[in-house]
């Protein structure tokens, strides 16, 4: 006999899969990014390598292309490139999570996979007042999950928090479990730290980091805390930061601190906050450590409260390609696409070597491509140069390097349908010799430059016949040392 909970899981799954069949050939559907078969997704959750396979969960509303009561969708992969959809892992159902299984993380314990997530309950019809508690669910096969009967495992909010108390990230250090949680107090974002011996009983250890009345937002969502290159990185997604020039331009940001943490004193000393990705669409990033020791990051490749043209086709939301993190000498995070993505390359359609451009050079035509271009600039007259993609009738997405200002600008003003939002820009360390690596999917662009220090991720919604890829130079001659295009 099926339980009522199993029936809910099955009907949600069926709803999304059936709709998925009808929308799979719509033009914005992505070719190599994680998204749901249909309907809405947001944050990546529970990134883990379990029994040799990579698992990624995501915030999922299986009944609509708009956000609603959150489920956990689930995909897995052997290579971080080809993802298989699995049955929905969690559904909101119990008194403690009835309005949503919010974001969280995954651990391996005694051969089982454990999910730690936030149970969300609205206390009023306007969804203003809420109760958030932390919950556990277990699986032996990595596919079917049972909620722990001791749920919620953490519901007491310490004085330093508020009822916004969510997005647990759990990790093991020596023989103890640790957890960071996002919260706020007096409209200042905070991250709280907990310790546990058994994942069920949690001891509050204090505030790990907080907004001390700077421009760091009123709520810190989706924290992640990990060691990298001998330093400790705290990744957060603050809500409510004010734009400062070309910084913090999106509605919400994802960024990080680096510093030193002691498990003896539980104190974290950190430096300043840096935004991690300067594109229009990057939020709620999470990481995990794989068995080769790589710290791999995946983020939601969209932004809250923004026009999402794919909703007309019955879906919204996707996750970025996986990126390997490292730290540079100054303690800044670098992001590199995982090497496994090379296996997506189908055909090298173009290879240009040592070619001088003064104007434009068409180098390809594709909606799914990897583009690698290396420029050298000796002519002081050059005002701008770069790459244009998804070019068509009145449409183009433009990546411009501006030598005088030592910056890279991504312009999606004429990319196609909404969401608009114009320019995003990032500083480059130098502009004499610039390498760009670009991953284009049918409705996204991810740009990696400056050795991974400069990354921009954005959604674009061009018409399906805007396919042109061009290099360009303005004001002088730019030497294209090499340019390669692979269809994916
Ligand atoms: C971040 C977030 C999380 C929350 C989830 C709900 O995008 O708001 O704080 O757990 O999304 O879907």
CSV table of C-alpha atoms and ligand atoms in Angstrom, one decimal:
chain,number,residue,atom,x,y,z
A,1,UNK,CA,0.0,0.0,0.0
A,2,UNK,CA,1.3,3.4,-1.0
A,3,UNK,CA,1.4,6.0,1.8
A,4,UNK,CA,0.0,9.5,1.2
A,5,UNK,CA,3.5,10.8,1.1
A,6,UNK,CA,4.6,8.3,-1.6
A,7,UNK,CA,1.5,9.3,-3.6
A,8,UNK,CA,2.5,13.0,-3.3
A,9,UNK,CA,6.0,12.2,-4.5
A,10,UNK,CA,4.7,10.2,-7.5
A,11,UNK,CA,2.1,12.8,-8.5
A,12,UNK,CA,4.7,15.6,-8.4
A,13,UNK,CA,7.1,13.5,-10.4
A,14,UNK,CA,4.5,12.6,-13.0
A,15,UNK,CA,3.4,16.3,-13.3
A,16,UNK,CA,6.9,17.4,-14.1
A,17,UNK,CA,7.9,14.5,-16.3
A,18,UNK,CA,4.7,14.6,-18.4
A,19,UNK,CA,5.0,18.3,-18.9
A,20,UNK,CA,8.7,17.8,-19.6
A,21,UNK,CA,7.8,15.6,-22.6
A,22,UNK,CA,5.7,18.4,-24.1
A,23,UNK,CA,8.3,21.2,-23.7
A,24,UNK,CA,11.6,19.4,-24.4
A,25,UNK,CA,12.0,20.9,-27.9
A,26,UNK,CA,11.3,24.5,-26.9
A,27,UNK,CA,14.1,26.8,-28.0
A,28,UNK,CA,15.5,27.9,-24.6
A,29,UNK,CA,15.9,24.4,-23.2
A,30,UNK,CA,19.5,23.9,-22.1
A,31,UNK,CA,21.7,21.2,-23.6
A,32,UNK,CA,24.4,20.6,-20.9
A,33,UNK,CA,23.2,22.4,-17.8
A,34,UNK,CA,21.2,21.0,-15.0
A,35,UNK,CA,17.5,22.0,-15.0
A,36,UNK,CA,14.2,20.3,-14.2
A,37,UNK,CA,12.2,18.3,-16.8
A,38,UNK,CA,9.7,21.2,-16.5
A,39,UNK,CA,8.7,23.9,-14.1
A,40,UNK,CA,10.6,26.0,-11.6
A,41,UNK,CA,14.0,25.4,-9.9
A,42,UNK,CA,16.2,27.6,-7.8
A,43,UNK,CA,19.2,26.9,-5.5
A,44,UNK,CA,21.5,23.8,-5.9
A,45,UNK,CA,21.2,21.7,-2.7
A,46,UNK,CA,23.0,18.7,-1.2
A,47,UNK,CA,26.0,18.5,-3.6
A,48,UNK,CA,27.8,15.2,-2.8
A,49,UNK,CA,29.8,12.4,-4.3
A,50,UNK,CA,28.2,9.2,-3.0
A,51,UNK,CA,29.3,5.7,-3.9
A,52,UNK,CA,31.4,7.0,-6.8
A,53,UNK,CA,28.6,9.1,-8.4
A,54,UNK,CA,28.0,12.9,-8.2
A,55,UNK,CA,24.6,13.9,-6.8
A,56,UNK,CA,23.0,17.3,-7.1
A,57,UNK,CA,19.6,18.3,-5.7
A,58,UNK,CA,17.8,21.5,-6.4
A,59,UNK,CA,14.9,23.6,-5.0
A,60,UNK,CA,12.0,22.5,-7.2
A,61,UNK,CA,8.4,23.4,-7.7
A,62,UNK,CA,7.1,20.5,-9.7
A,63,UNK,CA,3.6,21.9,-10.2
A,64,UNK,CA,4.4,25.3,-11.7
A,65,UNK,CA,7.0,27.4,-13.6
A,66,UNK,CA,6.8,29.9,-10.7
A,67,UNK,CA,8.3,29.5,-7.2
A,68,UNK,CA,6.0,27.8,-4.7
A,69,UNK,CA,6.1,25.0,-2.0
A,70,UNK,CA,9.6,23.7,-2.4
A,71,UNK,CA,10.5,20.0,-3.2
A,72,UNK,CA,14.0,18.7,-3.7
A,73,UNK,CA,14.6,17.6,-7.3
A,74,UNK,CA,17.5,15.2,-7.9
A,75,UNK,CA,20.0,14.4,-10.6
A,76,UNK,CA,23.2,12.3,-10.6
A,77,UNK,CA,26.2,11.9,-12.9
A,78,UNK,CA,29.3,9.8,-13.3
A,79,UNK,CA,31.3,12.6,-14.9
A,80,UNK,CA,29.8,16.0,-13.8
A,81,UNK,CA,28.7,16.5,-17.4
A,82,UNK,CA,25.9,14.1,-18.3
A,83,UNK,CA,23.1,14.2,-15.7
A,84,UNK,CA,20.4,11.7,-15.2
A,85,UNK,CA,17.1,12.8,-13.6
A,86,UNK,CA,16.1,10.8,-10.6
A,87,UNK,CA,12.8,10.8,-8.7
A,88,UNK,CA,12.0,13.8,-6.5
A,89,UNK,CA,13.9,13.3,-3.2
A,90,UNK,CA,11.9,15.4,-0.7
A,91,UNK,CA,8.4,16.8,-0.7
A,92,UNK,CA,6.8,19.2,1.8
A,93,UNK,CA,4.3,17.1,3.8
A,94,UNK,CA,4.9,17.0,7.6
A,95,UNK,CA,3.8,19.6,10.0
A,96,UNK,CA,7.4,20.9,10.3
A,97,UNK,CA,8.0,21.3,6.6
A,98,UNK,CA,4.5,21.5,5.1
A,99,UNK,CA,5.2,24.7,3.1
A,100,UNK,CA,8.5,23.8,1.8
A,101,UNK,CA,11.7,21.7,2.0
A,102,UNK,CA,14.1,24.6,1.7
A,103,UNK,CA,17.8,24.6,0.9
A,104,UNK,CA,20.4,22.4,2.6
A,105,UNK,CA,23.3,20.0,2.2
A,106,UNK,CA,24.2,16.3,2.0
A,107,UNK,CA,26.6,14.1,4.0
A,108,UNK,CA,27.6,10.5,4.0
A,109,UNK,CA,27.3,8.7,7.3
A,110,UNK,CA,27.6,5.0,8.0
A,111,UNK,CA,27.2,4.2,4.3
A,112,UNK,CA,24.0,6.2,4.0
A,113,UNK,CA,23.3,9.6,2.4
A,114,UNK,CA,21.9,12.1,4.8
A,115,UNK,CA,20.1,15.3,3.7
A,116,UNK,CA,19.9,18.2,6.1
A,117,UNK,CA,17.4,20.8,5.0
A,118,UNK,CA,15.2,23.6,6.3
A,119,UNK,CA,11.5,22.9,7.0
A,120,UNK,CA,9.5,26.0,6.2
A,121,UNK,CA,6.0,26.8,7.5
A,122,UNK,CA,4.1,30.0,6.8
A,123,UNK,CA,2.3,31.4,9.8
A,124,UNK,CA,0.1,33.8,7.9
A,125,UNK,CA,-1.7,33.9,4.5
A,126,UNK,CA,0.6,36.7,3.2
A,127,UNK,CA,3.7,34.6,3.8
A,128,UNK,CA,5.3,37.3,5.9
A,129,UNK,CA,5.6,35.3,9.2
A,130,UNK,CA,7.4,32.0,9.1
A,131,UNK,CA,8.8,29.2,11.2
A,132,UNK,CA,12.0,27.6,10.0
A,133,UNK,CA,13.5,24.4,11.5
A,134,UNK,CA,16.3,22.1,10.5
A,135,UNK,CA,15.5,18.5,9.4
A,136,UNK,CA,17.2,15.3,8.4
A,137,UNK,CA,16.3,12.6,5.8
A,138,UNK,CA,18.2,9.3,5.0
A,139,UNK,CA,18.8,7.1,2.0
A,140,UNK,CA,20.6,3.8,1.6
A,141,UNK,CA,20.4,3.7,-2.2
A,142,UNK,CA,20.9,7.4,-2.8
A,143,UNK,CA,17.5,7.6,-4.5
A,144,UNK,CA,14.7,7.1,-2.0
A,145,UNK,CA,14.7,9.2,1.1
A,146,UNK,CA,13.0,8.8,4.5
A,147,UNK,CA,12.6,11.7,6.8
A,148,UNK,CA,14.1,11.1,10.2
A,149,UNK,CA,11.5,10.4,13.0
A,150,UNK,CA,13.3,12.8,15.3
A,151,UNK,CA,12.6,15.8,13.0
A,152,UNK,CA,13.0,18.6,13.4
A,153,UNK,CA,16.5,18.1,14.8
A,154,UNK,CA,17.0,21.8,15.4
A,155,UNK,CA,14.2,24.3,16.1
A,156,UNK,CA,15.5,26.6,18.9
A,157,UNK,CA,16.7,29.9,17.5
A,158,UNK,CA,19.5,31.4,19.5
A,159,UNK,CA,19.3,35.0,20.6
A,160,UNK,CA,21.6,36.1,17.8
A,161,UNK,CA,19.1,34.8,15.1
A,162,UNK,CA,15.6,35.4,13.9
A,163,UNK,CA,12.8,33.2,12.5
A,164,UNK,CA,14.7,33.4,9.2
A,165,UNK,CA,17.0,30.5,10.2
A,166,UNK,CA,17.8,28.4,7.2
A,167,UNK,CA,20.1,26.7,4.6
A,168,UNK,CA,22.2,24.3,6.7
A,169,UNK,CA,25.6,23.3,5.3
A,170,UNK,CA,27.0,20.4,7.3
A,171,UNK,CA,30.5,18.9,7.1
A,172,UNK,CA,32.7,16.6,9.1
A,173,UNK,CA,36.0,17.6,10.8
A,174,UNK,CA,37.9,14.9,12.6
A,175,UNK,CA,35.1,13.0,14.5
A,176,UNK,CA,32.6,15.9,14.8
A,177,UNK,CA,29.9,17.3,12.6
A,178,UNK,CA,29.7,21.1,12.1
A,179,UNK,CA,26.9,23.2,10.6
A,180,UNK,CA,26.6,26.8,9.4
A,181,UNK,CA,23.1,28.4,9.1
A,182,UNK,CA,22.0,31.7,7.6
A,183,UNK,CA,20.0,34.1,9.7
A,184,UNK,CA,19.7,37.8,10.6
A,185,UNK,CA,19.2,40.0,13.6
A,186,UNK,CA,18.0,43.6,13.5
A,187,UNK,CA,18.1,43.5,9.7
A,188,UNK,CA,21.8,42.5,9.7
A,189,UNK,CA,22.8,39.2,8.1
A,190,UNK,CA,24.7,36.5,10.1
A,191,UNK,CA,26.0,33.0,9.9
A,192,UNK,CA,25.7,30.8,13.0
A,193,UNK,CA,27.9,27.8,13.8
A,194,UNK,CA,26.8,24.5,15.4
A,195,UNK,CA,28.5,21.3,16.4
A,196,UNK,CA,27.1,17.7,16.7
A,197,UNK,CA,28.4,14.2,17.5
A,198,UNK,CA,25.5,12.4,15.8
A,199,UNK,CA,23.7,14.9,13.4
A,200,UNK,CA,20.7,14.9,15.6
A,201,UNK,CA,21.7,16.9,18.7
A,202,UNK,CA,23.2,20.2,17.8
A,203,UNK,CA,25.2,22.5,20.1
A,204,UNK,CA,25.2,26.2,19.3
A,205,UNK,CA,28.8,27.5,19.1
A,206,UNK,CA,28.1,31.2,18.3
A,207,UNK,CA,28.2,33.6,15.4
A,208,UNK,CA,30.7,32.7,12.8
A,209,UNK,CA,30.5,36.0,10.9
A,210,UNK,CA,28.0,38.8,10.7
A,211,UNK,CA,27.2,42.1,9.0
A,212,UNK,CA,28.5,44.7,11.5
A,213,UNK,CA,26.5,47.5,10.0
A,214,UNK,CA,28.4,47.6,6.7
A,215,UNK,CA,26.9,47.2,3.3
A,216,UNK,CA,26.5,43.5,3.6
A,217,UNK,CA,22.8,42.9,3.6
A,218,UNK,CA,19.9,42.2,6.0
A,219,UNK,CA,19.9,38.4,5.5
A,220,UNK,CA,22.7,35.9,4.7
A,221,UNK,CA,21.3,32.9,2.7
A,222,UNK,CA,23.0,29.7,1.7
A,223,UNK,CA,26.2,29.8,3.7
A,224,UNK,CA,29.1,27.4,2.9
A,225,UNK,CA,32.3,27.1,4.9
A,226,UNK,CA,35.4,25.2,3.8
A,227,UNK,CA,39.1,25.0,3.9
A,228,UNK,CA,41.0,25.8,0.7
A,229,UNK,CA,44.7,26.2,0.2
A,230,UNK,CA,45.3,26.6,4.0
A,231,UNK,CA,42.6,29.3,4.4
A,232,UNK,CA,39.0,29.2,5.4
A,233,UNK,CA,36.4,30.4,2.9
A,234,UNK,CA,32.9,31.5,4.0
A,235,UNK,CA,30.6,31.7,1.0
A,236,UNK,CA,27.3,33.6,1.6
A,237,UNK,CA,24.4,34.9,-0.5
A,238,UNK,CA,23.4,38.2,1.1
A,239,UNK,CA,20.1,39.8,0.5
A,240,UNK,CA,19.8,43.6,0.6
A,241,UNK,CA,23.3,44.9,-0.4
A,242,UNK,CA,23.3,48.3,-2.0
A,243,UNK,CA,24.9,48.8,-5.4
A,244,UNK,CA,28.3,50.5,-5.2
A,245,UNK,CA,29.3,51.7,-8.7
A,246,UNK,CA,29.8,48.5,-10.8
A,247,UNK,CA,29.7,46.3,-7.7
A,248,UNK,CA,26.7,44.5,-6.3
A,249,UNK,CA,24.5,45.4,-9.3
A,250,UNK,CA,22.2,42.4,-9.1
A,251,UNK,CA,19.2,42.3,-6.8
A,252,UNK,CA,21.1,39.7,-4.6
A,253,UNK,CA,24.8,38.7,-4.5
A,254,UNK,CA,26.9,35.7,-3.9
A,255,UNK,CA,30.3,36.3,-2.5
A,256,UNK,CA,32.9,35.3,0.1
A,257,UNK,CA,35.4,36.1,2.8
A,258,UNK,CA,38.7,34.3,3.3
A,259,UNK,CA,40.4,34.1,6.7
A,260,UNK,CA,41.5,31.8,9.5
A,261,UNK,CA,39.3,29.6,11.6
A,262,UNK,CA,40.3,27.6,14.7
A,263,UNK,CA,38.3,24.5,15.7
A,264,UNK,CA,39.7,25.1,19.3
A,265,UNK,CA,38.2,28.5,19.8
A,266,UNK,CA,35.5,28.4,17.1
A,267,UNK,CA,36.6,31.9,16.1
A,268,UNK,CA,36.8,33.1,12.5
A,269,UNK,CA,38.9,36.1,11.5
A,270,UNK,CA,38.3,37.2,7.9
A,271,UNK,CA,39.0,39.9,5.4
A,272,UNK,CA,36.7,41.8,3.2
A,273,UNK,CA,33.7,40.5,1.1
A,274,UNK,CA,34.2,39.9,-2.6
A,275,UNK,CA,31.5,39.2,-5.1
A,276,UNK,CA,32.3,35.8,-6.7
A,277,UNK,CA,30.8,36.1,-10.2
A,278,UNK,CA,30.0,39.4,-11.9
A,279,UNK,CA,27.3,38.3,-14.3
A,280,UNK,CA,23.6,38.9,-14.1
A,281,UNK,CA,22.6,35.5,-13.0
A,282,UNK,CA,24.5,33.8,-10.2
A,283,UNK,CA,23.2,33.1,-6.7
A,284,UNK,CA,23.0,30.6,-3.8
A,285,UNK,CA,26.3,28.9,-4.8
A,286,UNK,CA,27.3,25.7,-2.9
A,287,UNK,CA,30.4,23.5,-3.0
A,288,UNK,CA,31.6,20.0,-2.2
A,289,UNK,CA,34.9,18.1,-2.1
A,290,UNK,CA,35.3,15.3,-4.5
A,291,UNK,CA,37.5,12.2,-4.2
A,292,UNK,CA,40.3,13.8,-6.2
A,293,UNK,CA,40.4,16.7,-3.6
A,294,UNK,CA,38.8,19.3,-5.8
A,295,UNK,CA,36.5,21.9,-4.2
A,296,UNK,CA,33.7,22.1,-6.8
A,297,UNK,CA,31.1,24.9,-7.0
A,298,UNK,CA,27.7,25.0,-8.6
A,299,UNK,CA,25.3,28.0,-8.4
A,300,UNK,CA,21.8,28.8,-9.4
A,301,UNK,CA,22.1,30.5,-12.9
A,302,UNK,CA,19.2,33.0,-12.5
A,303,UNK,CA,18.2,35.8,-10.3
A,304,UNK,CA,15.2,36.4,-8.1
A,305,UNK,CA,12.4,38.8,-9.3
A,306,UNK,CA,13.7,39.0,-12.8
A,307,UNK,CA,11.9,38.3,-16.1
A,308,UNK,CA,12.3,34.7,-17.1
A,309,UNK,CA,11.2,34.3,-20.8
A,310,UNK,CA,11.3,30.5,-20.6
A,311,UNK,CA,8.3,30.6,-18.2
A,312,UNK,CA,6.1,31.0,-21.3
A,313,UNK,CA,7.4,27.6,-22.3
A,314,UNK,CA,6.7,26.1,-18.9
A,315,UNK,CA,10.0,26.1,-17.2
A,316,UNK,CA,12.4,28.4,-15.3
A,317,UNK,CA,15.8,28.0,-13.7
A,318,UNK,CA,19.0,26.1,-14.2
A,319,UNK,CA,22.3,25.5,-12.5
A,320,UNK,CA,25.8,26.7,-13.7
A,321,UNK,CA,28.4,24.3,-15.0
A,322,UNK,CA,30.5,22.9,-12.2
A,323,UNK,CA,33.6,25.0,-11.4
A,324,UNK,CA,36.8,24.0,-9.5
A,325,UNK,CA,37.8,26.6,-6.9
A,326,UNK,CA,41.3,27.7,-6.0
A,327,UNK,CA,42.9,30.7,-4.2
A,328,UNK,CA,45.3,33.1,-5.7
A,329,UNK,CA,48.2,34.7,-3.8
A,330,UNK,CA,46.0,37.5,-2.6
A,331,UNK,CA,43.4,35.2,-1.2
A,332,UNK,CA,40.9,35.7,-4.1
A,333,UNK,CA,38.9,32.8,-5.3
A,334,UNK,CA,39.5,31.6,-8.9
A,335,UNK,CA,36.9,29.5,-10.8
A,336,UNK,CA,37.7,27.1,-13.6
A,337,UNK,CA,35.3,24.9,-15.5
A,338,UNK,CA,35.8,21.2,-14.5
A,339,UNK,CA,38.1,19.5,-17.0
A,340,UNK,CA,35.4,16.8,-17.7
A,341,UNK,CA,33.5,19.4,-19.7
A,342,UNK,CA,36.1,18.9,-22.5
A,343,UNK,CA,34.1,15.7,-23.3
A,344,UNK,CA,31.2,17.8,-24.6
A,345,UNK,CA,33.3,19.0,-27.5
A,346,UNK,CA,31.9,17.6,-30.7
A,347,UNK,CA,33.6,19.2,-33.6
A,348,UNK,CA,36.2,21.9,-33.8
A,349,UNK,CA,34.6,24.2,-36.4
A,350,UNK,CA,37.1,26.9,-36.4
A,351,UNK,CA,40.8,27.4,-35.5
A,352,UNK,CA,42.4,30.7,-36.2
A,353,UNK,CA,46.0,31.4,-35.5
A,354,UNK,CA,48.0,34.7,-35.6
A,355,UNK,CA,45.4,36.8,-37.3
A,356,UNK,CA,45.2,40.6,-37.2
A,357,UNK,CA,41.7,42.1,-37.0
A,358,UNK,CA,40.7,45.8,-37.4
A,359,UNK,CA,37.0,45.3,-37.6
A,360,UNK,CA,35.1,42.0,-37.4
A,361,UNK,CA,35.8,38.4,-38.1
A,362,UNK,CA,33.1,35.8,-38.2
A,363,UNK,CA,34.4,32.6,-36.5
A,364,UNK,CA,31.4,30.4,-36.2
A,365,UNK,CA,27.7,29.7,-35.9
A,366,UNK,CA,26.2,27.8,-32.9
A,367,UNK,CA,23.8,28.0,-30.0
A,368,UNK,CA,25.8,25.5,-28.0
A,369,UNK,CA,29.5,26.1,-28.1
A,370,UNK,CA,32.8,26.4,-26.3
A,371,UNK,CA,34.8,29.3,-27.5
A,372,UNK,CA,38.5,30.0,-26.6
A,373,UNK,CA,40.1,33.2,-27.8
A,374,UNK,CA,43.5,34.7,-27.1
A,375,UNK,CA,44.1,38.3,-28.0
A,376,UNK,CA,47.3,40.3,-28.0
A,377,UNK,CA,47.1,44.1,-28.1
A,378,UNK,CA,50.1,46.2,-29.1
A,379,UNK,CA,48.3,49.0,-30.9
A,380,UNK,CA,47.6,51.8,-28.4
A,381,UNK,CA,44.7,53.1,-30.6
A,382,UNK,CA,42.5,50.1,-29.7
A,383,UNK,CA,39.4,51.3,-27.9
A,384,UNK,CA,37.6,48.0,-27.5
A,385,UNK,CA,37.8,44.4,-28.6
A,386,UNK,CA,36.2,41.1,-27.8
A,387,UNK,CA,33.6,38.5,-28.8
A,388,UNK,CA,30.0,38.8,-30.0
A,389,UNK,CA,27.8,35.7,-29.7
A,390,UNK,CA,24.3,34.7,-30.7
A,391,UNK,CA,24.4,37.4,-33.4
A,392,UNK,CA,21.4,37.6,-35.7
A,393,UNK,CA,18.8,40.1,-36.9
A,394,UNK,CA,19.3,43.0,-34.5
A,395,UNK,CA,20.4,40.6,-31.7
A,396,UNK,CA,23.8,40.1,-30.2
A,397,UNK,CA,25.4,39.4,-26.8
A,398,UNK,CA,28.6,41.4,-26.6
A,399,UNK,CA,31.7,40.8,-24.5
A,400,UNK,CA,34.0,43.8,-24.7
A,401,UNK,CA,37.4,44.4,-23.3
A,402,UNK,CA,38.0,48.1,-22.7
A,403,UNK,CA,41.8,48.5,-22.5
A,404,UNK,CA,41.7,52.1,-21.1
A,405,UNK,CA,39.6,50.9,-18.2
A,406,UNK,CA,41.2,47.5,-17.9
A,407,UNK,CA,37.8,45.8,-17.7
A,408,UNK,CA,35.6,43.2,-19.3
A,409,UNK,CA,32.0,44.1,-20.0
A,410,UNK,CA,29.1,41.7,-20.7
A,411,UNK,CA,26.2,43.4,-22.5
A,412,UNK,CA,22.9,41.6,-22.9
A,413,UNK,CA,20.8,44.6,-23.8
A,414,UNK,CA,20.3,43.3,-27.3
A,415,UNK,CA,20.5,39.6,-26.5
A,416,UNK,CA,16.9,38.8,-27.3
A,417,UNK,CA,13.8,38.6,-25.1
A,418,UNK,CA,13.9,40.1,-21.6
A,419,UNK,CA,15.3,40.1,-18.9
A,420,UNK,CA,17.4,43.1,-20.1
A,421,UNK,CA,19.5,44.6,-17.3
A,422,UNK,CA,22.2,46.0,-19.6
A,423,UNK,CA,25.8,45.7,-18.6
A,424,UNK,CA,27.8,43.8,-16.1
A,425,UNK,CA,31.5,44.4,-15.8
A,426,UNK,CA,34.6,43.0,-14.1
A,427,UNK,CA,38.1,44.3,-13.6
A,428,UNK,CA,40.9,42.6,-15.5
A,429,UNK,CA,44.5,42.4,-14.1
A,430,UNK,CA,45.9,43.4,-17.5
A,431,UNK,CA,44.7,43.9,-21.1
A,432,UNK,CA,47.9,43.3,-23.2
A,433,UNK,CA,47.2,39.6,-23.5
A,434,UNK,CA,43.7,38.4,-22.8
A,435,UNK,CA,42.3,34.9,-22.9
A,436,UNK,CA,38.6,34.2,-22.9
A,437,UNK,CA,36.9,30.9,-22.4
A,438,UNK,CA,33.2,31.0,-23.1
A,439,UNK,CA,30.5,28.3,-22.6
A,440,UNK,CA,27.4,29.0,-24.6
A,441,UNK,CA,24.2,27.0,-24.0
A,442,UNK,CA,20.8,27.8,-25.7
A,443,UNK,CA,19.9,30.4,-23.1
A,444,UNK,CA,23.0,31.0,-21.1
A,445,UNK,CA,26.6,32.3,-21.3
A,446,UNK,CA,29.4,31.7,-18.9
A,447,UNK,CA,32.7,33.6,-19.4
A,448,UNK,CA,36.0,32.8,-17.8
A,449,UNK,CA,38.9,35.3,-18.0
A,450,UNK,CA,42.0,36.4,-16.1
A,451,UNK,CA,43.0,32.9,-14.9
A,452,UNK,CA,39.5,32.4,-13.3
A,453,UNK,CA,39.6,35.6,-11.4
A,454,UNK,CA,37.1,37.2,-13.7
A,455,UNK,CA,33.9,35.2,-14.3
A,456,UNK,CA,30.5,36.4,-15.6
A,457,UNK,CA,27.4,34.2,-15.8
A,458,UNK,CA,24.2,35.3,-17.4
A,459,UNK,CA,21.0,34.0,-18.9
A,460,UNK,CA,20.2,35.2,-22.5
A,461,UNK,CA,17.1,34.5,-24.6
A,462,UNK,CA,18.0,35.0,-28.2
A,463,UNK,CA,15.9,33.8,-31.1
A,464,UNK,CA,17.0,30.3,-32.3
A,465,UNK,CA,18.4,31.6,-35.6
A,466,UNK,CA,20.7,34.2,-33.9
A,467,UNK,CA,23.8,32.0,-34.1
A,468,UNK,CA,26.7,34.1,-35.3
A,469,UNK,CA,30.0,34.2,-33.3
A,470,UNK,CA,32.4,37.1,-34.2
A,471,UNK,CA,35.6,38.6,-32.9
A,472,UNK,CA,35.8,42.4,-33.1
A,473,UNK,CA,38.2,45.3,-32.7
A,474,UNK,CA,37.5,49.0,-32.6
A,475,UNK,CA,40.0,51.9,-33.1
A,476,UNK,CA,43.0,49.8,-34.1
A,477,UNK,CA,44.5,46.4,-34.8
A,478,UNK,CA,44.2,43.4,-32.4
A,479,UNK,CA,46.2,40.3,-32.9
A,480,UNK,CA,44.1,37.2,-32.5
A,481,UNK,CA,46.8,34.7,-31.3
A,482,UNK,CA,44.3,31.9,-31.5
A,483,UNK,CA,40.6,31.4,-31.6
A,484,UNK,CA,38.9,28.0,-31.4
A,485,UNK,CA,35.2,27.1,-31.5
A,486,UNK,CA,33.8,23.7,-30.6
A,487,UNK,CA,30.2,22.8,-31.1
A,488,UNK,CA,28.8,21.1,-28.0
B,1,LIG,C1,17.9,31.3,-1.7
B,1,LIG,C2,16.6,30.8,-0.9
B,1,LIG,C3,17.0,30.1,0.4
B,1,LIG,C4,15.8,29.2,0.6
B,1,LIG,C5,15.4,28.8,-0.7
B,1,LIG,C6,13.9,28.7,-0.9
B,1,LIG,O1,17.6,31.5,-3.0
B,1,LIG,O2,15.8,31.9,-0.6
B,1,LIG,O3,17.4,30.9,1.4
B,1,LIG,O4,16.2,28.1,1.4
B,1,LIG,O5,15.9,29.8,-1.6
B,1,LIG,O6,13.6,28.2,-2.1
